[in-house]
Tab-separated table of C-alpha atoms (C1' of nucleotides) in Angstrom:
chain	number	residue	atom	x	y	z
D	1	UNK	CA	0.000	0.000	0.000
D	2	UNK	CA	2.477	2.623	1.178
D	3	UNK	CA	5.275	1.142	-0.862
D	4	UNK	CA	8.252	3.423	-1.090
D	5	UNK	CA	7.906	4.705	2.451
D	6	UNK	CA	10.679	4.158	4.922
D	7	UNK	CA	10.131	1.952	7.968
D	8	UNK	CA	11.779	2.493	11.322
D	9	UNK	CA	12.549	0.664	14.530
D	10	UNK	CA	10.105	1.534	17.240
D	11	UNK	CA	10.297	0.553	20.887
D	12	UNK	CA	8.482	1.113	24.161
D	13	UNK	CA	10.169	1.825	27.487
D	14	UNK	CA	8.402	1.575	30.827
D	15	UNK	CA	8.923	3.744	33.873
D	16	UNK	CA	7.667	1.757	36.862
D	17	UNK	CA	6.772	3.631	40.043
D	18	UNK	CA	5.932	2.072	43.381
D	19	UNK	CA	5.365	3.171	46.953
D	20	UNK	CA	6.685	1.190	49.909
D	21	UNK	CA	4.876	3.087	52.691
D	22	UNK	CA	7.830	5.391	53.062
D	23	UNK	CA	9.024	6.626	49.727
D	24	UNK	CA	8.117	6.656	46.093
D	25	UNK	CA	10.401	4.260	44.283
D	26	UNK	CA	11.454	3.573	40.752
D	27	UNK	CA	12.095	0.046	39.492
D	28	UNK	CA	15.227	-0.269	37.388
D	29	UNK	CA	16.834	-3.236	35.732
D	30	UNK	CA	20.394	-4.287	35.141
D	31	UNK	CA	20.586	-4.728	31.439
D	32	UNK	CA	21.674	-8.153	30.256
D	33	UNK	CA	22.067	-7.671	26.530
D	34	UNK	CA	24.355	-5.623	24.404
D	35	UNK	CA	24.698	-2.765	23.914
D	36	UNK	CA	25.181	-1.405	27.463
D	37	UNK	CA	25.030	-4.797	29.149
D	38	UNK	CA	25.480	-4.430	32.907
D	39	UNK	CA	24.123	-0.895	33.077
D	40	UNK	CA	20.948	0.271	34.780
D	41	UNK	CA	18.047	0.856	32.469
D	42	UNK	CA	14.296	1.013	32.114
D	43	UNK	CA	12.621	-2.055	30.698
D	44	UNK	CA	11.577	-1.949	27.111
D	45	UNK	CA	11.231	-3.861	23.902
D	46	UNK	CA	10.914	-3.369	20.198
D	47	UNK	CA	7.440	-3.343	18.724
D	48	UNK	CA	6.434	-5.895	16.176
D	49	UNK	CA	3.535	-5.966	13.788
D	50	UNK	CA	1.110	-7.742	16.116
D	51	UNK	CA	0.666	-5.470	19.118
D	52	UNK	CA	-0.376	-1.922	19.844
D	53	UNK	CA	2.038	0.090	21.943
D	54	UNK	CA	-0.179	-0.236	24.972
D	55	UNK	CA	-0.431	-3.975	24.619
D	56	UNK	CA	3.291	-4.225	24.174
D	57	UNK	CA	3.872	-2.193	27.339
D	58	UNK	CA	1.464	-4.360	29.324
D	59	UNK	CA	3.275	-7.423	28.093
D	60	UNK	CA	6.643	-6.079	29.094
D	61	UNK	CA	5.327	-5.227	32.534
D	62	UNK	CA	3.915	-8.703	32.941
D	63	UNK	CA	7.175	-10.268	31.932
D	64	UNK	CA	9.235	-8.228	34.357
D	65	UNK	CA	6.886	-7.869	37.338
D	66	UNK	CA	4.339	-10.660	37.020
D	67	UNK	CA	1.524	-8.087	37.209
D	68	UNK	CA	-1.422	-7.801	34.833
D	69	UNK	CA	-3.696	-4.840	34.179
D	70	UNK	CA	-1.313	-2.339	35.608
D	71	UNK	CA	-2.134	1.373	35.562
D	72	UNK	CA	-0.332	2.511	32.487
D	73	UNK	CA	-0.167	5.812	30.751
D	74	UNK	CA	1.671	7.081	27.742
D	75	UNK	CA	4.261	9.664	28.621
D	76	UNK	CA	5.681	10.803	25.292
D	77	UNK	CA	7.792	9.760	22.362
D	78	UNK	CA	11.550	10.123	22.182
D	79	UNK	CA	12.633	10.469	18.635
D	80	UNK	CA	15.906	12.359	18.347
D	81	UNK	CA	17.650	10.973	15.331
D	82	UNK	CA	20.794	10.006	17.208
D	83	UNK	CA	19.319	9.066	20.585
D	84	UNK	CA	20.504	5.502	20.134
D	85	UNK	CA	24.065	5.333	18.849
D	86	UNK	CA	23.501	1.808	17.553
D	87	UNK	CA	20.792	2.622	15.087
D	88	UNK	CA	17.874	4.957	14.869
D	89	UNK	CA	15.087	3.915	17.237
D	90	UNK	CA	11.982	5.849	18.111
D	91	UNK	CA	10.867	5.067	21.608
D	92	UNK	CA	7.524	5.641	23.275
D	93	UNK	CA	7.775	5.928	27.039
D	94	UNK	CA	4.986	4.740	29.316
D	95	UNK	CA	4.742	5.213	33.002
D	96	UNK	CA	3.068	2.785	35.307
D	97	UNK	CA	1.990	2.810	38.927
D	98	UNK	CA	2.244	-0.413	40.884
D	99	UNK	CA	1.685	-1.737	44.367
D	100	UNK	CA	5.113	-2.906	45.388
D	101	UNK	CA	3.799	-5.660	47.591
D	102	UNK	CA	1.901	-7.259	44.709
D	103	UNK	CA	4.899	-7.558	42.492
D	104	UNK	CA	5.993	-11.124	42.015
D	105	UNK	CA	9.390	-11.333	43.629
D	106	UNK	CA	10.790	-14.013	41.347
D	107	UNK	CA	10.102	-11.934	38.273
D	108	UNK	CA	12.019	-9.057	39.700
D	109	UNK	CA	14.930	-11.107	41.003
D	110	UNK	CA	15.326	-12.972	37.765
D	111	UNK	CA	16.097	-9.710	36.048
D	112	UNK	CA	18.420	-8.157	38.597
D	113	UNK	CA	15.998	-5.374	39.313
D	114	UNK	CA	16.115	-2.879	42.138
D	115	UNK	CA	13.797	-0.275	43.614
D	116	UNK	CA	15.487	3.128	43.842
D	117	UNK	CA	14.473	6.213	45.754
D	118	UNK	CA	13.855	9.106	43.412
D	119	UNK	CA	16.828	11.006	44.795
D	120	UNK	CA	19.194	8.068	44.363
D	121	UNK	CA	18.677	7.139	40.752
D	122	UNK	CA	21.883	5.740	39.238
D	123	UNK	CA	23.226	6.558	35.824
D	124	UNK	CA	20.973	5.190	33.110
D	125	UNK	CA	21.568	4.238	29.507
D	126	UNK	CA	20.647	6.379	26.505
D	127	UNK	CA	18.038	9.047	27.311
D	128	UNK	CA	16.370	6.984	30.010
D	129	UNK	CA	17.230	9.548	32.651
D	130	UNK	CA	15.360	12.178	30.694
D	131	UNK	CA	12.384	9.852	30.451
D	132	UNK	CA	12.438	9.283	34.194
D	133	UNK	CA	12.655	12.990	34.955
D	134	UNK	CA	9.749	13.705	32.650
D	135	UNK	CA	7.755	10.922	34.249
D	136	UNK	CA	8.353	12.286	37.752
D	137	UNK	CA	7.226	15.723	36.636
D	138	UNK	CA	4.145	14.272	35.037
D	139	UNK	CA	3.368	12.171	38.107
D	140	UNK	CA	3.485	15.275	40.295
D	141	UNK	CA	1.362	17.306	37.913
D	142	UNK	CA	-1.137	14.569	37.420
D	143	UNK	CA	-1.579	13.984	41.114
D	144	UNK	CA	-2.969	17.510	41.378
D	145	UNK	CA	-6.051	16.781	39.401
D	146	UNK	CA	-6.454	13.044	39.345
D	147	UNK	CA	-6.443	10.729	42.315
D	148	UNK	CA	-3.751	8.454	40.953
D	149	UNK	CA	-2.472	7.908	44.456
D	150	UNK	CA	-4.748	4.929	44.803
D	151	UNK	CA	-2.920	2.998	42.146
D	152	UNK	CA	0.128	3.000	44.354
D	153	UNK	CA	-1.494	1.828	47.580
D	154	UNK	CA	-2.666	-1.619	48.607
D	155	UNK	CA	-6.383	-2.334	48.444
D	156	UNK	CA	-6.842	-1.346	52.074
D	157	UNK	CA	-4.914	1.574	53.435
D	158	UNK	CA	-4.997	4.040	56.310
D	159	UNK	CA	-5.423	7.776	56.101
D	160	UNK	CA	-1.919	8.420	57.427
D	161	UNK	CA	-0.572	6.144	54.681
D	162	UNK	CA	-2.494	8.002	52.021
D	163	UNK	CA	-1.305	11.299	53.407
D	164	UNK	CA	2.289	10.133	53.445
D	165	UNK	CA	2.002	9.109	49.820
D	166	UNK	CA	0.802	12.547	48.841
D	167	UNK	CA	3.512	14.129	50.927
D	168	UNK	CA	5.995	12.109	48.885
D	169	UNK	CA	4.385	13.089	45.611
D	170	UNK	CA	4.241	16.784	46.434
D	171	UNK	CA	7.467	16.564	48.368
D	172	UNK	CA	6.132	18.584	51.282
D	173	UNK	CA	4.421	18.083	54.610
D	174	UNK	CA	0.657	18.347	54.693
D	175	UNK	CA	-1.497	19.258	57.670
D	176	UNK	CA	-3.193	16.090	58.888
D	177	UNK	CA	-6.419	17.769	59.987
D	178	UNK	CA	-6.864	19.575	56.696
D	179	UNK	CA	-5.855	16.501	54.749
D	180	UNK	CA	-8.568	14.414	56.378
D	181	UNK	CA	-11.180	17.077	55.850
D	182	UNK	CA	-10.315	17.368	52.190
D	183	UNK	CA	-10.115	13.697	51.384
D	184	UNK	CA	-13.368	12.940	53.185
D	185	UNK	CA	-15.085	15.810	51.405
D	186	UNK	CA	-14.554	13.965	48.125
D	187	UNK	CA	-16.542	11.085	49.545
D	188	UNK	CA	-14.672	8.389	47.659
D	189	UNK	CA	-13.485	6.262	50.583
D	190	UNK	CA	-15.224	3.447	52.407
D	191	UNK	CA	-14.222	2.816	55.994
D	192	UNK	CA	-13.673	-0.802	57.040
D	193	UNK	CA	-13.776	-1.879	60.676
D	194	UNK	CA	-10.251	-3.189	60.476
D	195	UNK	CA	-7.282	-1.459	61.987
D	196	UNK	CA	-3.678	-1.406	61.012
D	197	UNK	CA	-1.629	-1.470	64.182
D	198	UNK	CA	1.770	-1.682	62.588
D	199	UNK	CA	2.636	1.922	63.258
D	200	UNK	CA	0.803	2.811	66.453
D	201	UNK	CA	-0.698	1.329	69.571
D	202	UNK	CA	-4.024	2.929	68.911
D	203	UNK	CA	-4.121	1.589	65.376
D	204	UNK	CA	-5.454	3.347	62.312
D	205	UNK	CA	-8.639	2.360	60.558
D	206	UNK	CA	-8.264	0.831	57.114
D	207	UNK	CA	-10.177	2.322	54.227
D	208	UNK	CA	-11.013	1.055	50.804
D	209	UNK	CA	-11.427	3.219	47.837
D	210	UNK	CA	-15.017	3.293	46.553
D	211	UNK	CA	-14.869	2.570	42.847
D	212	UNK	CA	-18.424	3.641	42.065
D	213	UNK	CA	-18.268	7.022	43.753
D	214	UNK	CA	-14.811	7.491	42.427
D	215	UNK	CA	-15.931	6.995	38.833
D	216	UNK	CA	-18.692	9.546	39.081
D	217	UNK	CA	-16.209	11.873	40.736
D	218	UNK	CA	-13.947	11.490	37.717
D	219	UNK	CA	-16.797	11.770	35.260
D	220	UNK	CA	-17.915	15.096	36.654
D	221	UNK	CA	-14.649	16.948	36.409
D	222	UNK	CA	-12.845	16.614	39.600
D	223	UNK	CA	-10.079	18.643	40.996
D	224	UNK	CA	-8.117	16.587	43.391
D	225	UNK	CA	-5.713	19.090	44.816
D	226	UNK	CA	-4.668	18.181	48.337
G	1	UNK	CA	22.990	-3.336	15.268
G	2	UNK	CA	19.447	-4.452	16.010
G	3	UNK	CA	19.365	-6.811	13.092
G	4	UNK	CA	16.455	-9.177	13.211
G	5	UNK	CA	14.053	-6.599	14.630
G	6	UNK	CA	10.989	-5.635	12.680
G	7	UNK	CA	10.580	-2.100	11.366
G	8	UNK	CA	7.273	-0.301	11.022
G	9	UNK	CA	5.717	2.628	9.227
G	10	UNK	CA	5.434	5.629	11.486
G	11	UNK	CA	3.628	8.869	10.757
G	12	UNK	CA	2.743	12.151	12.413
G	13	UNK	CA	-0.650	13.847	12.186
G	14	UNK	CA	-1.265	17.450	13.163
G	15	UNK	CA	-4.347	18.900	14.758
G	16	UNK	CA	-4.339	22.623	13.997
G	17	UNK	CA	-6.401	24.953	16.178
G	18	UNK	CA	-7.053	28.604	15.530
G	19	UNK	CA	-9.227	31.391	16.889
G	20	UNK	CA	-10.929	33.907	14.633
G	21	UNK	CA	-12.151	36.321	17.344
G	22	UNK	CA	-15.411	34.458	17.530
G	23	UNK	CA	-14.878	30.758	17.708
G	24	UNK	CA	-12.180	28.186	18.109
G	25	UNK	CA	-11.601	26.538	14.770
G	26	UNK	CA	-9.970	23.438	13.457
G	27	UNK	CA	-8.096	23.400	10.175
G	28	UNK	CA	-8.868	20.395	7.999
G	29	UNK	CA	-7.677	19.413	4.577
G	30	UNK	CA	-9.282	17.714	1.638
G	31	UNK	CA	-7.088	14.755	1.010
G	32	UNK	CA	-5.583	14.573	-2.461
G	33	UNK	CA	-3.927	11.178	-2.467
G	34	UNK	CA	-5.174	7.653	-2.211
G	35	UNK	CA	-6.426	6.067	-0.097
G	36	UNK	CA	-9.396	8.251	0.877
G	37	UNK	CA	-8.726	10.928	-1.733
G	38	UNK	CA	-11.369	13.654	-1.521
G	39	UNK	CA	-12.149	13.119	2.159
G	40	UNK	CA	-11.496	15.508	5.019
G	41	UNK	CA	-8.454	14.721	7.056
G	42	UNK	CA	-5.762	16.047	9.338
G	43	UNK	CA	-2.431	16.781	7.760
G	44	UNK	CA	0.304	14.301	8.267
G	45	UNK	CA	3.261	12.524	6.765
G	46	UNK	CA	5.390	9.477	7.156
G	47	UNK	CA	8.584	9.829	9.114
G	48	UNK	CA	11.885	9.138	7.519
G	49	UNK	CA	15.268	8.537	9.014
G	50	UNK	CA	16.367	12.147	9.085
G	51	UNK	CA	13.924	13.958	11.328
G	52	UNK	CA	12.637	13.722	14.851
G	53	UNK	CA	8.865	13.615	15.194
G	54	UNK	CA	8.774	17.191	16.375
G	55	UNK	CA	10.837	18.396	13.458
G	56	UNK	CA	8.662	16.458	11.081
G	57	UNK	CA	5.535	18.009	12.530
G	58	UNK	CA	7.003	21.509	12.264
G	59	UNK	CA	7.859	20.816	8.656
G	60	UNK	CA	4.378	19.631	7.859
G	61	UNK	CA	2.909	22.709	9.471
G	62	UNK	CA	5.191	24.951	7.479
G	63	UNK	CA	4.264	23.240	4.273
G	64	UNK	CA	0.537	23.548	4.850
G	65	UNK	CA	0.265	26.901	6.645
G	66	UNK	CA	3.444	28.790	5.848
G	67	UNK	CA	4.094	29.267	9.573
G	68	UNK	CA	7.327	28.558	11.408
G	69	UNK	CA	7.907	27.961	15.109
G	70	UNK	CA	4.333	27.141	15.818
G	71	UNK	CA	3.243	26.133	19.292
G	72	UNK	CA	3.281	22.394	19.046
G	73	UNK	CA	2.685	19.697	21.561
G	74	UNK	CA	2.619	15.956	21.385
G	75	UNK	CA	-0.811	14.550	22.025
G	76	UNK	CA	-0.371	10.790	21.972
G	77	UNK	CA	0.346	7.833	19.773
G	78	UNK	CA	-2.267	5.865	17.886
G	79	UNK	CA	-1.107	2.345	17.373
G	80	UNK	CA	-4.017	-0.038	17.007
G	81	UNK	CA	-2.845	-2.780	14.719
G	82	UNK	CA	-5.643	-2.322	12.199
G	83	UNK	CA	-6.166	1.435	12.450
G	84	UNK	CA	-5.104	1.862	8.836
G	85	UNK	CA	-6.720	-0.728	6.572
G	86	UNK	CA	-3.996	-0.229	3.975
G	87	UNK	CA	-1.086	-1.309	6.081
G	88	UNK	CA	-0.020	-1.049	9.679
G	89	UNK	CA	0.973	2.516	10.545
G	90	UNK	CA	1.716	3.906	13.973
G	91	UNK	CA	0.813	7.554	14.129
G	92	UNK	CA	1.866	10.198	16.601
G	93	UNK	CA	-0.605	13.062	16.877
G	94	UNK	CA	0.503	16.610	17.627
G	95	UNK	CA	-1.686	19.532	18.341
G	96	UNK	CA	-0.772	23.057	17.427
G	97	UNK	CA	-2.139	26.484	18.243
G	98	UNK	CA	-1.988	29.133	15.557
G	99	UNK	CA	-3.009	32.712	14.961
G	100	UNK	CA	-5.392	32.431	12.065
G	101	UNK	CA	-4.519	35.845	10.694
G	102	UNK	CA	-0.842	34.912	10.372
G	103	UNK	CA	-1.487	31.858	8.296
G	104	UNK	CA	-0.359	32.290	4.725
G	105	UNK	CA	-3.509	32.176	2.663
G	106	UNK	CA	-1.929	30.682	-0.432
G	107	UNK	CA	-0.627	27.710	1.513
G	108	UNK	CA	-4.057	26.961	2.803
G	109	UNK	CA	-5.854	27.463	-0.493
G	110	UNK	CA	-3.413	25.322	-2.386
G	111	UNK	CA	-4.436	22.383	-0.254
G	112	UNK	CA	-8.183	22.829	-0.238
G	113	UNK	CA	-8.181	23.481	3.473
G	114	UNK	CA	-11.021	24.832	5.550
G	115	UNK	CA	-11.466	26.129	9.102
G	116	UNK	CA	-14.291	24.309	10.897
G	117	UNK	CA	-16.099	25.188	14.084
G	118	UNK	CA	-15.634	22.518	16.691
G	119	UNK	CA	-19.298	21.606	16.581
G	120	UNK	CA	-19.336	21.265	12.816
G	121	UNK	CA	-16.487	18.898	12.180
G	122	UNK	CA	-17.176	16.731	9.127
G	123	UNK	CA	-16.492	13.046	8.876
G	124	UNK	CA	-12.781	12.339	8.931
G	125	UNK	CA	-10.678	9.488	7.645
G	126	UNK	CA	-9.287	6.675	9.797
G	127	UNK	CA	-9.163	7.514	13.501
G	128	UNK	CA	-8.663	11.231	12.905
G	129	UNK	CA	-11.917	12.066	14.605
G	130	UNK	CA	-10.699	10.340	17.741
G	131	UNK	CA	-7.484	12.333	17.553
G	132	UNK	CA	-9.424	15.564	17.234
G	133	UNK	CA	-11.690	14.725	20.156
G	134	UNK	CA	-8.704	13.897	22.316
G	135	UNK	CA	-7.025	17.115	21.284
G	136	UNK	CA	-10.061	19.195	22.199
G	137	UNK	CA	-10.219	17.546	25.591
G	138	UNK	CA	-6.542	18.177	26.132
G	139	UNK	CA	-6.842	21.779	25.017
G	140	UNK	CA	-9.596	22.383	27.561
G	141	UNK	CA	-7.710	20.671	30.341
G	142	UNK	CA	-4.493	22.392	29.553
G	143	UNK	CA	-6.068	25.817	29.492
G	144	UNK	CA	-6.901	25.353	33.177
G	145	UNK	CA	-3.341	25.431	34.314
G	146	UNK	CA	-1.336	26.942	31.482
G	147	UNK	CA	-1.984	30.191	29.700
G	148	UNK	CA	-2.008	28.679	26.248
G	149	UNK	CA	-4.619	31.161	25.188
G	150	UNK	CA	-1.913	33.550	24.108
G	151	UNK	CA	-0.741	31.263	21.359
G	152	UNK	CA	-4.087	31.684	19.679
G	153	UNK	CA	-4.294	35.485	19.803
G	154	UNK	CA	-2.528	38.108	17.729
G	155	UNK	CA	0.413	39.874	19.318
G	156	UNK	CA	-1.796	42.708	20.527
G	157	UNK	CA	-5.225	41.875	21.848
G	158	UNK	CA	-7.940	43.379	23.997
G	159	UNK	CA	-9.258	42.058	27.273
G	160	UNK	CA	-12.684	41.341	25.799
G	161	UNK	CA	-10.985	39.317	23.054
G	162	UNK	CA	-9.002	37.328	25.562
G	163	UNK	CA	-12.111	36.733	27.594
G	164	UNK	CA	-14.025	35.566	24.562
G	165	UNK	CA	-11.288	33.112	23.748
G	166	UNK	CA	-11.477	31.606	27.212
G	167	UNK	CA	-15.229	31.521	26.994
G	168	UNK	CA	-14.812	29.455	23.838
G	169	UNK	CA	-12.287	27.141	25.436
G	170	UNK	CA	-14.359	26.542	28.552
G	171	UNK	CA	-17.546	26.739	26.574
G	172	UNK	CA	-19.258	28.985	29.092
G	173	UNK	CA	-19.784	32.669	29.841
G	174	UNK	CA	-17.403	34.353	32.230
G	175	UNK	CA	-18.072	37.428	34.329
G	176	UNK	CA	-16.190	40.328	32.769
G	177	UNK	CA	-15.387	42.075	36.040
G	178	UNK	CA	-14.021	38.952	37.648
G	179	UNK	CA	-12.173	37.998	34.496
G	180	UNK	CA	-10.311	41.291	34.474
G	181	UNK	CA	-9.469	41.045	38.146
G	182	UNK	CA	-8.083	37.582	37.721
G	183	UNK	CA	-6.081	38.161	34.592
G	184	UNK	CA	-4.563	41.372	35.959
G	185	UNK	CA	-3.713	39.653	39.224
G	186	UNK	CA	-1.332	37.402	37.304
G	187	UNK	CA	0.522	40.501	36.178
G	188	UNK	CA	1.557	39.097	32.828
G	189	UNK	CA	0.048	41.727	30.529
G	190	UNK	CA	1.474	45.008	29.346
G	191	UNK	CA	-0.972	47.721	28.393
G	192	UNK	CA	-0.263	49.641	25.184
G	193	UNK	CA	-1.805	53.046	24.510
G	194	UNK	CA	-3.468	51.763	21.364
G	195	UNK	CA	-7.127	51.056	21.088
G	196	UNK	CA	-9.039	48.614	19.004
G	197	UNK	CA	-12.227	50.301	17.885
G	198	UNK	CA	-13.520	47.562	15.683
G	199	UNK	CA	-16.148	46.413	18.148
G	200	UNK	CA	-17.128	49.539	20.039
G	201	UNK	CA	-17.219	53.288	19.825
G	202	UNK	CA	-15.287	53.667	23.036
G	203	UNK	CA	-12.622	51.281	21.863
G	204	UNK	CA	-10.774	48.723	23.953
G	205	UNK	CA	-7.141	49.078	24.922
G	206	UNK	CA	-4.729	46.674	23.320
G	207	UNK	CA	-2.460	44.631	25.552
G	208	UNK	CA	0.647	42.676	24.890
G	209	UNK	CA	1.644	39.668	26.757
G	210	UNK	CA	4.768	40.202	28.878
G	211	UNK	CA	7.162	37.404	28.058
G	212	UNK	CA	9.490	37.971	30.974
G	213	UNK	CA	6.862	38.032	33.686
G	214	UNK	CA	5.096	35.228	31.979
G	215	UNK	CA	8.149	32.993	32.102
G	216	UNK	CA	8.691	33.491	35.804
G	217	UNK	CA	5.003	32.890	36.287
G	218	UNK	CA	5.382	29.550	34.544
G	219	UNK	CA	8.597	28.712	36.344
G	220	UNK	CA	7.021	29.160	39.745
G	221	UNK	CA	4.128	26.805	39.314
G	222	UNK	CA	1.197	28.713	38.173
G	223	UNK	CA	-2.384	27.834	38.235
G	224	UNK	CA	-4.150	29.661	35.514
G	225	UNK	CA	-7.751	28.853	36.197
G	226	UNK	CA	-10.077	31.585	34.988
J	1	DA	C1'	-26.565	68.285	22.605
J	2	DT	C1'	-28.435	63.555	22.868
J	3	DT	C1'	-28.374	58.720	22.480
J	4	DG	C1'	-26.620	54.149	22.154
J	5	DT	C1'	-23.099	50.880	23.172
J	6	DA	C1'	-19.258	48.262	24.654
J	7	DA	C1'	-15.403	49.088	27.965
J	8	DA	C1'	-13.991	49.714	32.414
J	9	DC	C1'	-14.312	49.799	37.360
J	10	DG	C1'	-15.680	48.523	42.785
J	11	DT	C1'	-17.905	46.423	46.601
J	12	DA	C1'	-20.278	43.143	49.508
J	13	DT	C1'	-21.078	38.216	50.404
J	14	DA	C1'	-20.148	33.380	50.263
J	15	DT	C1'	-16.908	29.838	49.967
J	16	DT	C1'	-12.521	27.821	50.430
J	17	DT	C1'	-8.091	27.375	52.327
J	18	DA	C1'	-4.687	27.670	56.020
J	19	DA	C1'	-3.195	27.675	60.549
J	20	DC	C1'	-3.248	25.830	64.883
J	21	DA	C1'	-4.032	22.591	69.968
J	22	DC	C1'	-6.190	19.203	72.347
J	23	DT	C1'	-8.359	14.405	73.243
J	24	DT	C1'	-8.470	9.371	72.520
J	25	DA	C1'	-7.244	4.532	72.109
J	26	DT	C1'	-3.968	1.332	72.892
J	27	DT	C1'	0.274	-1.191	74.448
J	28	DA	C1'	4.186	-1.772	77.152
J	29	DA	C1'	6.649	-0.782	81.114
J	30	DA	C1'	6.667	0.344	85.991
V	1	DT	C1'	-3.191	-2.136	87.877
V	2	DT	C1'	-1.555	2.230	87.270
V	3	DT	C1'	1.286	5.115	84.369
V	4	DA	C1'	3.743	6.658	80.416
V	5	DA	C1'	4.341	6.968	75.656
V	6	DT	C1'	2.666	7.575	71.012
V	7	DA	C1'	0.263	7.931	66.788
V	8	DA	C1'	-4.709	8.521	65.475
V	9	DG	C1'	-8.286	11.343	65.366
V	10	DT	C1'	-11.162	15.717	65.935
V	11	DG	C1'	-12.983	21.392	65.681
V	12	DT	C1'	-12.444	26.313	65.434
V	13	DT	C1'	-11.045	30.671	63.810
V	14	DA	C1'	-8.802	33.921	60.651
V	15	DA	C1'	-7.314	34.917	56.065
V	16	DA	C1'	-7.650	34.549	51.271
V	17	DT	C1'	-10.126	33.724	47.261
V	18	DA	C1'	-14.192	33.314	44.360
V	19	DT	C1'	-18.685	34.821	43.126
V	20	DA	C1'	-22.291	37.881	42.214
V	21	DC	C1'	-23.908	42.045	40.825
V	22	DG	C1'	-24.707	47.809	39.373
V	23	DT	C1'	-22.805	51.988	37.824
V	24	DT	C1'	-19.859	55.063	35.262
V	25	DT	C1'	-17.059	56.266	31.153
V	26	DA	C1'	-15.470	57.197	26.459
V	27	DC	C1'	-16.657	57.621	22.029
V	28	DA	C1'	-19.295	57.841	17.464
V	29	DA	C1'	-23.387	58.597	15.159
V	30	DT	C1'	-27.494	61.140	15.000
DNA sequence: ATTGTAAACGTATATTTAACACTTATTAAA
DNA sequence: TTTAATAAGTGTTAAATATACGTTTACAAT
């Protein structure tokens, strides 16, 4: 059909964020193939004829973390002509939010992966550092108007946990009284009668996030600033 | 280098917005090549080895509008396997904001182009309608926290013009007194002593947008809601 | 001089955000 | 079994911001 048109190599790279109840983390992998074998890198793969970019990204994530149906969002394309010294490759970066505790350990270990704090990211191959920086910026921006925080927390979580997560995202302390007021005003949480006593004697009630209310919240045109 | 990897066709498509002092408009082109010759479409082109996607998009825009250094932003990729019945093509959509009056008429006429109101968009080829819808959504969202409005206005503009533009973007009436208060509070406009008398006997003062103040406004972490 | 019209301006009220201090439930140690 | 320690949980007030609304002003056309 489009005969004399040039074809190019196209790849996807995945930025994988997690939250371990203390810090936001980035999952990086020690590369095992040339070029750059032994260096830290995002995970990625070339695209073939059979998959959309999204499907390809989901597949990569499954391969490396054992997780399916991960929150995944396109970040942007990276297409500088000489970004890969080997050969020209256009890469589409995706960023994903995961619950660290759900990640299948064997998958991660098999690939020599490691969770890094955002302020301790090692040197990365190619333009992967730029991708990561852009993803962090986007994560912070996005958090202001979409409640993506939930993708990073376990199914049941406490208010102090949720607050801590947002403190990590915004990188500043929040007032706990105002935080509670605000989050409850959105009316998207369901209280359980369970308590998490891992961090205090009193224990903190566990909440679940109410999918139905949440969806209508989204549908209306939310503004999630905290 | 990456020998046995498959290569694919990759294209860019451009969504071109403008504002004619009354409505936000979308520039569409009557396609002159097969497949779909004679149908309305976005402008686009296949990517070759020599240009980044951004450069390619700028080149396309120059070819079709005569404009250089247009405001241009990546929207997202479209990569469904069967999105183009001819052959598999991955397309990256960009959206651009232009000042209609600066567009070189001959360029536009040569290509059988037409500015459409957003509520009168004709049937488009492939998934171009989806691209356009996504672009409109993004435009509206973006306007809430970045003063992109300026890209759509001539260098000198009046407050009522600016207000009208935002009324078009948000698709609702704004209070003129509050609008003025808000926009002046950002302190990013410079008043000229010229008046535009095209819409009233009294005439409205023309303003320019103050690049320096604007940049620091952006740098700090603005919130441009109007 | 009068009239019509869009531009420009100000104020009062409601809502939202920001700042701040005490009480409660529980466990572990005395 | 009392006491001490600690994070969880709650309410109030002041400041800032957003909303709603009426009047005056400059100019051209009559």
